[in-house]
Amino acid sequence: MATKLIGERIKRKEDPRLITGTASYVDDIKLPNVHHVAFLRSIYGHAKINKIDVSEARKLPGVVAVLTHDDIKGVLKPMPCVGGVPDMHTPEHYPLSGGKVRFVGEAIAAVVANDRYVARDALDLINVDYEPLPVVVDMEKALEKGAPLLYEEYGENRGFTWKISGGDIDKAFQEADRVVKLRLVNQRVAPIPLETRAVLAQYQDRGVEGELTVWTSTQIPHGIRTSIAGMLNLPEHRVRVIAPEVGGGFGCKVDFYGEEVLIPYLAMKLKVPVKWVEGRRENIQATDHGRDQINYIEAAVKNDGTVVGLRVKVLADMGAYYQLLSPVIPTLTGLMMCGPYKISNVSMEVLGVFTNKMATDAYRGAGRPEATYLLERTMDAIAAELNLDPVEVRMKNFIQPNEFPYKTATGLVYDSGNYQAALQKALDHVGYTKLREEQKKLREQGQYVGIGISSYVEICAFGPSAATATGGWESATVRIEPTGKVTVLTGSSPHGQGQETTFAQIVADGLGLTMEDITVQHGDTAVVQYGIGTFGSRATAVGGTAVYLALQKVKEKATKFAAHMLKVDSKGLVFRDGKIFPENNPEKSVTLTEVALAAYLAKDLPPDTEPGLVATAFYEPKNFTFPFGTHIAVVDIDPETGQIKFRRYVAVDDCGNIINMLTVHGQVHGGIAQGLGQALYEEVVYDENGQLLTGSFMDYCIPKAHHLPKFELDYTVTPTNVNPLGVKGVGEAGTIGSTPAVVNAVIDALAHLGVRNIDMPLKPEKIWKTIKEHAPKKGPIIVA
């Protein structure tokens, strides 16, 4: 008990219910007389809707309502986009589209029936008169003169232009010894949470005091409540949103979708509970996609490998509409374009482009993986151009440990870092020098071995409100119950990150209790004070700090009560083993249970105190945090098949102080798996007609366990001074560091053939074709 819990490897408290199947997701919630919704979605990438005839669908027994755009226009407001940039074109879109559709999968009608299968059958009875229009799915073509327009009123498919710069970029290029250029494609991917989106709504009509309860699979329950109340013109205190167990989010559930307002609207309109559970094909069609950038990179370098300037043009595919944060995501690429390097002169121009595809928005890393990818591919390209070791180029350009806090050319202030230590630890772990010698020998034998390095820094713990569209603070309440047990209410909304465990560790440590004494609650807006949610690796660095600050408040009050009961000075009291006592006299003690009961009975209160032991804290950090690390991948490539096989995968991450190594391991494991998925397998593909070709798991490939290497994980610890816990965040580190490490390894394996770039995903057929194109041509066979 006396041992500190922070830093211990403690199994997650939430896991037993998850692995035994006793957890409740939205679709597990059963309400009497529940009705089901099915959506008719566009089969065209771009078309006018001349007419929708729903008369036959309405006649089907069991159908209680069929809605189209005409039924909600003037009743529901357009969907919000809070992530704006200056002077952008902002088209309106509604939960149900009318007049025109702009991507395959766009919802145009909703059927409500007393049976899920009846609702689905009714969709086949809806007759839509489409007038197909020209389609554009290629960003570069969308910007060309004469391209089909998604919005004629704008006269272009450019949604916005966003620029950032620092230093003197023109002078840097004038003084450079050479310029290294790259064109990189960061392909479109789908987040693929295990649980698709789902919404259940119930309206209890009590006249002016009616209450709307909405269960939804989301990362931001309070934000959803505010949005629903705003769109339905309801007082917010009459809307309750519950995020039950959430089966994966990965950023795509940091959004407010049309279904999340339409289902509650139907529940209110029909006076019955209404449920919708997204199918997997719907999920790939109509849930946010991620990435989808084209980067045009120019690096101004000296002959010794020093990078003196970096100029990047980014095309960012917005899809057909903006979702909640769509325009903000590529701006994070710009903010982080310096990475861990001391690049004093930078310039980035981002063009947001409309295409006939589903919208892009946050996906694990959200703009930062794109920044790391373009930087780390560029560093390897510079090394190849100058015939230098990739390690040498990175070490030469790293920010030095004694330069922190460090202000980047894009205006960010990095809190702390030691990038050299993380890289060196990874090199030592993988045996880099020996590996290079082995690689040279194997190449002489015709074997293709590649070593890929990726050093990254990411922006996390989104805090300063001026810099984030969603607000930057977080809230927590710590309540010691009369029995001495503790309830923690967090505005964060964990869904796999493990905060039910780590927040309990923080509180148990502070009060000298066991993990079993602490209960962490989240996700219910009727129970938890207003909070922001979980995304951007912020839950522990911001939400955990709010817990810590609330704990200090309640602990200070408990100290006063204990001192009063013990008739000692409050200074020097210690919380340990469920007791409170003077540090120099452990025998004179009172239990926390006795203190708590006295605080609530309030028969003998200390002067100037109130009954109870509860405190709430709202915490907004003064800066972001900046975790970092280095990942190294070692691969073999079979030149006859293009197959890639992992020899080693080493990751050294630095997320500041570590509360629970097991949860950190879990986050890094999952992140690497998703990063490898993008590097090797995953890609959302539309054809020239806007048809989604990867609309199911038959065509959209995600990595399975046997595709992944053994992860060799290690850490350095460089605490931040931004928060009192010294933690930085780790939820997205694996995704950010892994993708370029794998791609760099594959390119390195083929470098002796003259290969300088292959765009992701690096599928075997693509590798095989590249080898055949670059391999030395064999002469004719001469028979003597």
JSON list of N, CA and C in Angstrom, two decimals, residues 448 639 750 752-759 764-778:
[
{"chain": "A", "resi": 448, "resn": "TYR", "atom": "N", "xyz": [17.69, -8.31, -50.78]},
{"chain": "A", "resi": 448, "resn": "TYR", "atom": "CA", "xyz": [17.22, -6.94, -50.61]},
{"chain": "A", "resi": 448, "resn": "TYR", "atom": "C", "xyz": [16.82, -6.73, -49.15]},
{"chain": "A", "resi": 639, "resn": "PRO", "atom": "N", "xyz": [12.56, -10.34, -54.26]},
{"chain": "A", "resi": 639, "resn": "PRO", "atom": "CA", "xyz": [12.50, -9.71, -55.59]},
{"chain": "A", "resi": 639, "resn": "PRO", "atom": "C", "xyz": [11.63, -10.46, -56.59]},
{"chain": "A", "resi": 750, "resn": "LEU", "atom": "N", "xyz": [15.65, -0.99, -51.81]},
{"chain": "A", "resi": 750, "resn": "LEU", "atom": "CA", "xyz": [15.71, -0.91, -53.27]},
{"chain": "A", "resi": 750, "resn": "LEU", "atom": "C", "xyz": [16.60, 0.23, -53.76]},
{"chain": "A", "resi": 752, "resn": "HIS", "atom": "N", "xyz": [19.76, 0.62, -54.07]},
{"chain": "A", "resi": 752, "resn": "HIS", "atom": "CA", "xyz": [20.87, 0.28, -54.96]},
{"chain": "A", "resi": 752, "resn": "HIS", "atom": "C", "xyz": [20.40, 0.07, -56.40]},
{"chain": "A", "resi": 753, "resn": "LEU", "atom": "N", "xyz": [19.07, -0.02, -56.59]},
{"chain": "A", "resi": 753, "resn": "LEU", "atom": "CA", "xyz": [18.52, -0.11, -57.94]},
{"chain": "A", "resi": 753, "resn": "LEU", "atom": "C", "xyz": [18.20, 1.26, -58.51]},
{"chain": "A", "resi": 754, "resn": "GLY", "atom": "N", "xyz": [18.39, 2.29, -57.70]},
{"chain": "A", "resi": 754, "resn": "GLY", "atom": "CA", "xyz": [18.05, 3.64, -58.14]},
{"chain": "A", "resi": 754, "resn": "GLY", "atom": "C", "xyz": [16.65, 4.08, -57.79]},
{"chain": "A", "resi": 755, "resn": "VAL", "atom": "N", "xyz": [15.95, 3.32, -56.94]},
{"chain": "A", "resi": 755, "resn": "VAL", "atom": "CA", "xyz": [14.59, 3.66, -56.54]},
{"chain": "A", "resi": 755, "resn": "VAL", "atom": "C", "xyz": [14.66, 4.77, -55.48]},
{"chain": "A", "resi": 756, "resn": "ARG", "atom": "N", "xyz": [13.91, 5.84, -55.70]},
{"chain": "A", "resi": 756, "resn": "ARG", "atom": "CA", "xyz": [13.91, 6.97, -54.77]},
{"chain": "A", "resi": 756, "resn": "ARG", "atom": "C", "xyz": [12.58, 7.18, -54.08]},
{"chain": "A", "resi": 757, "resn": "ASN", "atom": "N", "xyz": [11.49, 6.68, -54.68]},
{"chain": "A", "resi": 757, "resn": "ASN", "atom": "CA", "xyz": [10.19, 6.83, -54.02]},
{"chain": "A", "resi": 757, "resn": "ASN", "atom": "C", "xyz": [9.19, 5.85, -54.62]},
{"chain": "A", "resi": 758, "resn": "ILE", "atom": "N", "xyz": [8.35, 5.31, -53.76]},
{"chain": "A", "resi": 758, "resn": "ILE", "atom": "CA", "xyz": [7.16, 4.55, -54.16]},
{"chain": "A", "resi": 758, "resn": "ILE", "atom": "C", "xyz": [6.04, 5.02, -53.24]},
{"chain": "A", "resi": 759, "resn": "ASP", "atom": "N", "xyz": [4.92, 5.38, -53.82]},
{"chain": "A", "resi": 759, "resn": "ASP", "atom": "CA", "xyz": [3.82, 5.87, -53.00]},
{"chain": "A", "resi": 759, "resn": "ASP", "atom": "C", "xyz": [3.07, 4.73, -52.34]},
{"chain": "A", "resi": 764, "resn": "PRO", "atom": "N", "xyz": [2.62, -5.78, -52.67]},
{"chain": "A", "resi": 764, "resn": "PRO", "atom": "CA", "xyz": [3.63, -6.61, -53.34]},
{"chain": "A", "resi": 764, "resn": "PRO", "atom": "C", "xyz": [3.71, -6.39, -54.85]},
{"chain": "A", "resi": 765, "resn": "GLU", "atom": "N", "xyz": [2.55, -6.25, -55.51]},
{"chain": "A", "resi": 765, "resn": "GLU", "atom": "CA", "xyz": [2.61, -6.08, -56.97]},
{"chain": "A", "resi": 765, "resn": "GLU", "atom": "C", "xyz": [3.29, -4.77, -57.36]},
{"chain": "A", "resi": 766, "resn": "LYS", "atom": "N", "xyz": [3.10, -3.75, -56.53]},
{"chain": "A", "resi": 766, "resn": "LYS", "atom": "CA", "xyz": [3.75, -2.46, -56.80]},
{"chain": "A", "resi": 766, "resn": "LYS", "atom": "C", "xyz": [5.26, -2.57, -56.61]},
{"chain": "A", "resi": 767, "resn": "ILE", "atom": "N", "xyz": [5.67, -3.28, -55.57]},
{"chain": "A", "resi": 767, "resn": "ILE", "atom": "CA", "xyz": [7.10, -3.48, -55.33]},
{"chain": "A", "resi": 767, "resn": "ILE", "atom": "C", "xyz": [7.70, -4.34, -56.45]},
{"chain": "A", "resi": 768, "resn": "TRP", "atom": "N", "xyz": [7.00, -5.38, -56.82]},
{"chain": "A", "resi": 768, "resn": "TRP", "atom": "CA", "xyz": [7.50, -6.28, -57.88]},
{"chain": "A", "resi": 768, "resn": "TRP", "atom": "C", "xyz": [7.69, -5.52, -59.20]},
{"chain": "A", "resi": 769, "resn": "LYS", "atom": "N", "xyz": [6.71, -4.71, -59.56]},
{"chain": "A", "resi": 769, "resn": "LYS", "atom": "CA", "xyz": [6.82, -3.93, -60.80]},
{"chain": "A", "resi": 769, "resn": "LYS", "atom": "C", "xyz": [7.99, -2.95, -60.73]},
{"chain": "A", "resi": 770, "resn": "THR", "atom": "N", "xyz": [8.16, -2.33, -59.58]},
{"chain": "A", "resi": 770, "resn": "THR", "atom": "CA", "xyz": [9.27, -1.37, -59.42]},
{"chain": "A", "resi": 770, "resn": "THR", "atom": "C", "xyz": [10.61, -2.07, -59.57]},
{"chain": "A", "resi": 771, "resn": "ILE", "atom": "N", "xyz": [10.74, -3.25, -58.98]},
{"chain": "A", "resi": 771, "resn": "ILE", "atom": "CA", "xyz": [12.00, -4.00, -59.10]},
{"chain": "A", "resi": 771, "resn": "ILE", "atom": "C", "xyz": [12.26, -4.36, -60.57]},
{"chain": "A", "resi": 772, "resn": "LYS", "atom": "N", "xyz": [11.24, -4.81, -61.27]},
{"chain": "A", "resi": 772, "resn": "LYS", "atom": "CA", "xyz": [11.41, -5.20, -62.67]},
{"chain": "A", "resi": 772, "resn": "LYS", "atom": "C", "xyz": [11.78, -4.00, -63.54]},
{"chain": "A", "resi": 773, "resn": "GLU", "atom": "N", "xyz": [11.23, -2.84, -63.19]},
{"chain": "A", "resi": 773, "resn": "GLU", "atom": "CA", "xyz": [11.54, -1.63, -63.97]},
{"chain": "A", "resi": 773, "resn": "GLU", "atom": "C", "xyz": [12.96, -1.13, -63.73]},
{"chain": "A", "resi": 774, "resn": "HIS", "atom": "N", "xyz": [13.49, -1.36, -62.54]},
{"chain": "A", "resi": 774, "resn": "HIS", "atom": "CA", "xyz": [14.79, -0.80, -62.18]},
{"chain": "A", "resi": 774, "resn": "HIS", "atom": "C", "xyz": [15.92, -1.81, -62.18]},
{"chain": "A", "resi": 775, "resn": "ALA", "atom": "N", "xyz": [15.59, -3.09, -62.17]},
{"chain": "A", "resi": 775, "resn": "ALA", "atom": "CA", "xyz": [16.65, -4.10, -62.12]},
{"chain": "A", "resi": 775, "resn": "ALA", "atom": "C", "xyz": [17.47, -4.06, -63.40]},
{"chain": "A", "resi": 776, "resn": "PRO", "atom": "N", "xyz": [18.79, -4.35, -63.29]},
{"chain": "A", "resi": 776, "resn": "PRO", "atom": "CA", "xyz": [19.64, -4.36, -64.49]},
{"chain": "A", "resi": 776, "resn": "PRO", "atom": "C", "xyz": [19.09, -5.35, -65.52]},
{"chain": "A", "resi": 777, "resn": "LYS", "atom": "N", "xyz": [19.04, -4.89, -66.76]},
{"chain": "A", "resi": 777, "resn": "LYS", "atom": "CA", "xyz": [18.53, -5.75, -67.83]},
{"chain": "A", "resi": 777, "resn": "LYS", "atom": "C", "xyz": [19.54, -6.85, -68.15]},
{"chain": "A", "resi": 778, "resn": "LYS", "atom": "N", "xyz": [19.03, -8.05, -68.21]},
{"chain": "A", "resi": 778, "resn": "LYS", "atom": "CA", "xyz": [19.89, -9.18, -68.54]},
{"chain": "A", "resi": 778, "resn": "LYS", "atom": "C", "xyz": [20.07, -9.26, -70.05]}
]
